CSV table of C-alpha atoms in Angstrom, one decimal:
chain,number,residue,atom,x,y,z
A,6,MET,CA,101.3,129.5,109.5
A,7,ALA,CA,101.3,126.3,111.5
A,8,SER,CA,98.9,126.0,114.4
A,9,ASN,CA,100.1,125.8,118.0
A,10,ASN,CA,98.4,122.4,118.3
A,11,THR,CA,100.4,121.0,115.4
A,12,SER,CA,103.6,122.5,116.8
A,13,ALA,CA,102.9,120.8,120.1
A,14,LEU,CA,102.7,117.4,118.6
A,15,SER,CA,105.7,115.2,119.1
A,16,THR,CA,107.8,114.5,115.9
A,17,PRO,CA,107.4,110.9,114.6
A,18,VAL,CA,110.9,109.3,115.0
A,19,PHE,CA,112.3,106.9,112.5
A,20,ASN,CA,114.6,104.2,113.9
A,21,GLY,CA,115.1,102.2,110.7
A,22,GLU,CA,111.9,100.1,110.7
A,23,ASN,CA,108.6,100.6,109.0
A,24,TYR,CA,109.8,103.4,106.8
A,25,GLN,CA,106.6,103.6,104.8
A,26,VAL,CA,104.5,104.2,108.0
A,27,TRP,CA,106.9,106.8,109.3
A,28,ALA,CA,107.0,108.6,105.9
A,29,VAL,CA,103.2,109.0,105.9
A,30,LYS,CA,103.2,110.3,109.5
A,31,MET,CA,106.1,112.7,108.8
A,32,LYS,CA,104.6,114.0,105.6
A,33,ALA,CA,101.4,114.8,107.5
A,34,TYR,CA,103.4,116.4,110.3
A,35,LEU,CA,105.3,118.6,107.9
A,36,ARG,CA,102.1,119.6,106.1
A,37,GLY,CA,100.6,120.6,109.4
A,38,LEU,CA,103.7,122.9,110.0
A,39,GLY,CA,103.3,124.3,106.5
A,40,LEU,CA,106.7,122.9,105.5
A,41,TRP,CA,106.0,119.9,103.2
A,42,GLN,CA,106.3,121.9,100.0
A,43,TRP,CA,109.9,122.8,101.0
A,44,VAL,CA,110.6,119.1,101.3
A,45,GLU,CA,108.7,118.0,98.2
A,46,THR,CA,110.5,120.4,95.8
A,47,GLU,CA,113.6,122.6,95.9
A,48,ARG,CA,112.1,126.0,96.5
A,49,GLN,CA,113.7,129.1,95.1
A,50,ILE,CA,112.9,132.3,97.0
A,51,GLU,CA,112.4,135.4,94.9
A,52,PRO,CA,114.8,138.2,95.8
A,53,LEU,CA,113.5,141.3,97.5
A,54,GLY,CA,112.8,144.2,95.2
A,55,ASN,CA,114.1,147.7,95.6
A,56,ASN,CA,113.1,149.6,98.7
A,57,PRO,CA,111.1,146.8,100.4
A,58,THR,CA,108.8,147.5,103.3
A,59,LEU,CA,109.3,146.1,106.7
A,60,ASN,CA,106.5,143.6,106.1
A,61,GLN,CA,108.1,142.5,102.9
A,62,ILE,CA,111.4,142.0,104.6
A,63,GLY,CA,109.8,140.0,107.4
A,64,ALA,CA,107.9,137.8,105.0
A,65,HIS,CA,111.0,137.2,102.9
A,66,GLU,CA,113.0,136.2,106.0
A,67,GLU,CA,110.2,133.9,107.0
A,68,GLU,CA,110.3,132.2,103.6
A,69,GLU,CA,114.1,131.9,103.7
A,70,ALA,CA,113.9,130.2,107.1
A,71,LYS,CA,111.5,127.5,106.0
A,72,THR,CA,114.1,125.4,104.1
A,73,PRO,CA,116.6,125.1,107.1
A,74,ARG,CA,113.6,124.7,109.4
A,75,ALA,CA,112.2,121.8,107.4
A,76,LEU,CA,115.7,120.2,107.3
A,77,SER,CA,116.0,120.5,111.1
A,78,TYR,CA,112.6,118.8,111.6
A,79,ILE,CA,113.8,115.9,109.5
A,80,HIS,CA,117.0,115.7,111.5
A,81,ALA,CA,115.0,115.6,114.7
A,82,ALA,CA,112.8,112.8,113.3
A,83,VAL,CA,115.4,110.2,112.8
A,84,SER,CA,117.6,108.3,115.2
A,85,GLU,CA,121.3,109.2,115.6
A,86,PRO,CA,122.7,106.3,113.4
A,87,ILE,CA,120.3,107.4,110.6
A,88,PHE,CA,121.1,111.1,111.1
A,89,THR,CA,124.8,110.4,110.4
A,90,ARG,CA,123.8,109.1,107.0
A,91,ILE,CA,121.9,112.3,106.0
A,92,MET,CA,123.8,115.0,107.9
A,93,ALA,CA,125.7,116.0,104.8
A,94,CYS,CA,122.5,116.8,102.9
A,95,GLU,CA,122.0,120.5,102.5
A,96,THR,CA,118.3,120.7,101.7
A,97,PRO,CA,115.3,118.9,103.2
A,98,LYS,CA,114.4,117.4,99.8
A,99,GLU,CA,117.9,116.0,99.5
A,100,ALA,CA,117.6,114.4,102.9
A,101,TRP,CA,114.1,113.1,102.3
A,102,ASP,CA,115.1,111.6,98.9
A,103,LYS,CA,118.1,109.9,100.5
A,104,LEU,CA,116.0,108.3,103.2
A,105,LYS,CA,113.5,107.2,100.6
A,106,GLU,CA,116.2,105.6,98.5
A,107,MET,CA,117.9,103.9,101.5
A,108,TYR,CA,114.8,102.4,103.0
A,109,LEU,CA,112.3,102.1,100.2
A,110,GLY,CA,114.8,101.3,97.4
A,111,SER,CA,115.0,102.4,93.8
A,112,ASP,CA,111.9,102.9,91.6
A,113,ARG,CA,112.6,99.5,90.1
A,114,THR,CA,112.7,97.9,93.5
A,115,ARG,CA,109.5,99.5,94.6
A,116,GLN,CA,107.8,98.4,91.4
A,117,MET,CA,108.8,94.8,92.1
A,118,GLN,CA,107.5,95.1,95.6
A,119,ILE,CA,104.2,96.5,94.3
A,120,LEU,CA,103.9,93.7,91.7
A,121,ASN,CA,104.5,91.0,94.3
A,122,LEU,CA,101.9,92.6,96.7
A,123,LYS,CA,99.4,92.9,93.8
A,124,ARG,CA,99.8,89.2,93.2
A,125,GLN,CA,99.1,88.5,96.8
A,126,PHE,CA,96.0,90.7,96.6
A,127,GLU,CA,94.7,88.9,93.5
A,128,VAL,CA,95.2,85.3,94.8
A,129,LEU,CA,93.7,85.9,98.3
A,130,ARG,CA,90.5,84.0,98.9
A,131,MET,CA,88.4,83.7,102.1
A,132,LYS,CA,88.6,80.3,103.7
A,133,ASP,CA,85.5,78.3,104.7
A,134,ASN,CA,86.5,78.5,108.3
A,135,GLU,CA,87.2,82.2,108.4
A,136,PHE,CA,85.0,85.0,109.6
A,137,ILE,CA,84.5,87.9,107.2
A,138,LYS,CA,86.3,90.4,109.5
A,139,GLU,CA,89.4,88.1,109.7
A,140,TYR,CA,89.5,87.8,105.9
A,141,VAL,CA,89.0,91.6,105.3
A,142,ASP,CA,91.7,92.4,107.9
A,143,LYS,CA,94.1,90.1,106.1
A,144,LEU,CA,93.2,91.6,102.8
A,145,MET,CA,93.6,95.2,104.0
A,146,GLU,CA,97.0,94.4,105.4
A,147,VAL,CA,98.1,93.8,101.8
A,148,VAL,CA,96.2,96.8,100.5
A,149,ASN,CA,97.8,99.2,102.9
A,150,LYS,CA,101.3,97.9,102.0
A,151,ILE,CA,100.5,98.6,98.4
A,152,ARG,CA,99.2,102.1,99.2
A,153,LEU,CA,102.2,102.9,101.4
A,154,LEU,CA,104.4,102.2,98.4
A,155,GLY,CA,102.6,105.0,96.6
A,156,GLU,CA,100.3,102.8,94.4
A,157,GLU,CA,96.7,103.8,94.1
A,158,LEU,CA,94.2,101.1,95.0
A,159,THR,CA,90.6,102.4,95.3
A,160,ASN,CA,88.1,101.4,97.9
A,161,GLN,CA,85.8,100.3,95.1
A,162,ARG,CA,88.5,97.9,93.8
A,163,VAL,CA,88.8,96.5,97.3
A,164,VAL,CA,85.0,96.0,97.6
A,165,GLU,CA,85.0,94.2,94.2
A,166,LYS,CA,87.8,92.0,95.4
A,167,VAL,CA,85.9,91.0,98.5
A,168,LEU,CA,82.7,90.2,96.6
A,169,VAL,CA,84.5,87.9,94.1
A,170,SER,CA,86.6,86.1,96.7
A,171,LEU,CA,84.0,85.0,99.3
A,172,PRO,CA,82.9,81.3,99.8
A,173,GLU,CA,79.7,79.9,98.4
A,174,ARG,CA,77.8,80.4,101.6
A,175,PHE,CA,77.7,84.2,100.9
A,176,GLU,CA,76.2,84.0,97.5
A,177,SER,CA,72.6,84.5,98.6
A,178,LYS,CA,73.6,87.6,100.5
A,179,ILE,CA,75.6,89.0,97.6
A,180,SER,CA,72.5,88.5,95.3
A,181,SER,CA,70.4,90.3,97.9
A,182,LEU,CA,72.9,93.2,98.0
A,183,GLU,CA,73.0,93.4,94.2
A,184,ASN,CA,69.2,93.8,94.2
A,185,SER,CA,69.0,96.3,97.0
A,186,LYS,CA,72.1,98.5,96.7
A,187,ASP,CA,74.4,100.1,94.2
A,188,LEU,CA,77.5,98.0,94.7
A,189,THR,CA,79.6,100.5,92.9
A,190,LYS,CA,79.0,103.0,95.7
A,191,ILE,CA,78.9,100.7,98.8
A,192,SER,CA,81.6,101.2,101.3
A,193,LEU,CA,83.8,98.4,102.6
A,194,ALA,CA,82.6,98.9,106.1
A,195,GLU,CA,79.0,98.7,105.0
A,196,LEU,CA,79.7,95.5,103.1
A,197,VAL,CA,81.5,93.9,106.1
A,198,HIS,CA,78.6,94.8,108.4
A,199,ALA,CA,76.1,93.2,106.1
A,200,PHE,CA,78.1,90.0,106.0
A,201,GLN,CA,78.7,90.0,109.7
A,202,ALA,CA,75.0,90.2,110.3
A,203,GLN,CA,74.5,87.1,108.1
A,204,GLU,CA,77.2,85.3,110.1
A,205,GLN,CA,75.5,86.2,113.4
A,206,ARG,CA,72.2,85.0,112.1
A,207,ARG,CA,73.7,81.7,110.9
A,208,SER,CA,75.5,81.3,114.3
A,209,MET,CA,72.2,81.9,116.2
A,210,ARG,CA,70.4,79.3,114.0
A,211,GLN,CA,73.2,76.8,114.6
A,212,GLU,CA,73.1,77.4,118.3
A,213,GLU,CA,69.3,76.8,118.3
A,214,SER,CA,69.7,73.7,116.2
A,215,ASN,CA,72.4,72.4,118.6
A,216,GLU,CA,70.1,73.1,121.5
A,217,GLU,CA,67.2,71.3,119.9
A,218,ALA,CA,69.4,68.4,119.1
A,219,PHE,CA,70.7,68.3,122.7
A,220,LEU,CA,67.1,68.4,124.1
A,221,ALA,CA,66.0,65.7,121.7
A,222,LEU,CA,68.9,63.5,122.8
A,223,GLN,CA,68.1,64.0,126.4
A,224,LYS,CA,64.5,63.2,125.8
A,225,ARG,CA,65.5,60.0,124.0
A,226,LYS,CA,67.8,59.0,126.8
A,227,ALA,CA,65.1,59.6,129.3
A,228,SER,CA,62.6,57.6,127.3
A,229,GLN,CA,65.1,54.7,126.9
A,230,GLY,CA,65.7,54.8,130.7
A,231,ARG,CA,62.0,54.5,131.4
A,232,ASP,CA,61.6,51.6,128.9
A,233,LYS,CA,64.5,49.7,130.5
A,234,LYS,CA,62.9,50.3,134.0
A,235,GLN,CA,59.5,49.0,132.8
A,236,SER,CA,61.1,46.0,131.1
A,237,GLY,CA,62.9,45.1,134.3
A,238,GLU,CA,59.8,45.3,136.4
A,239,LYS,CA,57.9,43.0,134.0
A,240,LYS,CA,60.7,40.3,134.3
A,241,ARG,CA,60.3,40.3,138.0
């Protein structure tokens, strides 16, 4: 039985954009209501036996109500123009599959999309002027698109991709991590934090170096000023 908290949540509404995101939200919503299995497959309800009890009759009626209930939730989760395109569907699975075909395309189309995204994933490299978080955010945008299309891409694969696509300035840190941690088990967040710490240390050293250079320049200018003053006094 669905919890009251789940029932109180507002239904995610699909207006024709970002189908993959809506589908993930809607699937979770229907699961919370205990209805996703009635969308995922065509459910056949077993007929009641002879002389059923009141409890059996009630349970049977509840099971029978789940198919139209799931369909009504899908109807409520799409805008009116989209509803008119699925209103002839008689089961929630039929409506769900039609939406999937309309906005995600055929299996062949999805495979082409996945292939193109995988190519983007493989060729991505961190630029010398990028910060690690900027690069990982860009990489994860591609990763999430792949996952939304139903393709598995493990966190370990993403970690490996990050490690092999960083600029040379991270090589010493990668070597340090290889010696101190099991990189087959490290999380992406842990990896990013380690590289961010290195970036912060490098930034602090650069600031200190710039400050020292500035002070040295000021000292040199002051010394040159004194030399000029002394030279002028001698000429007089």
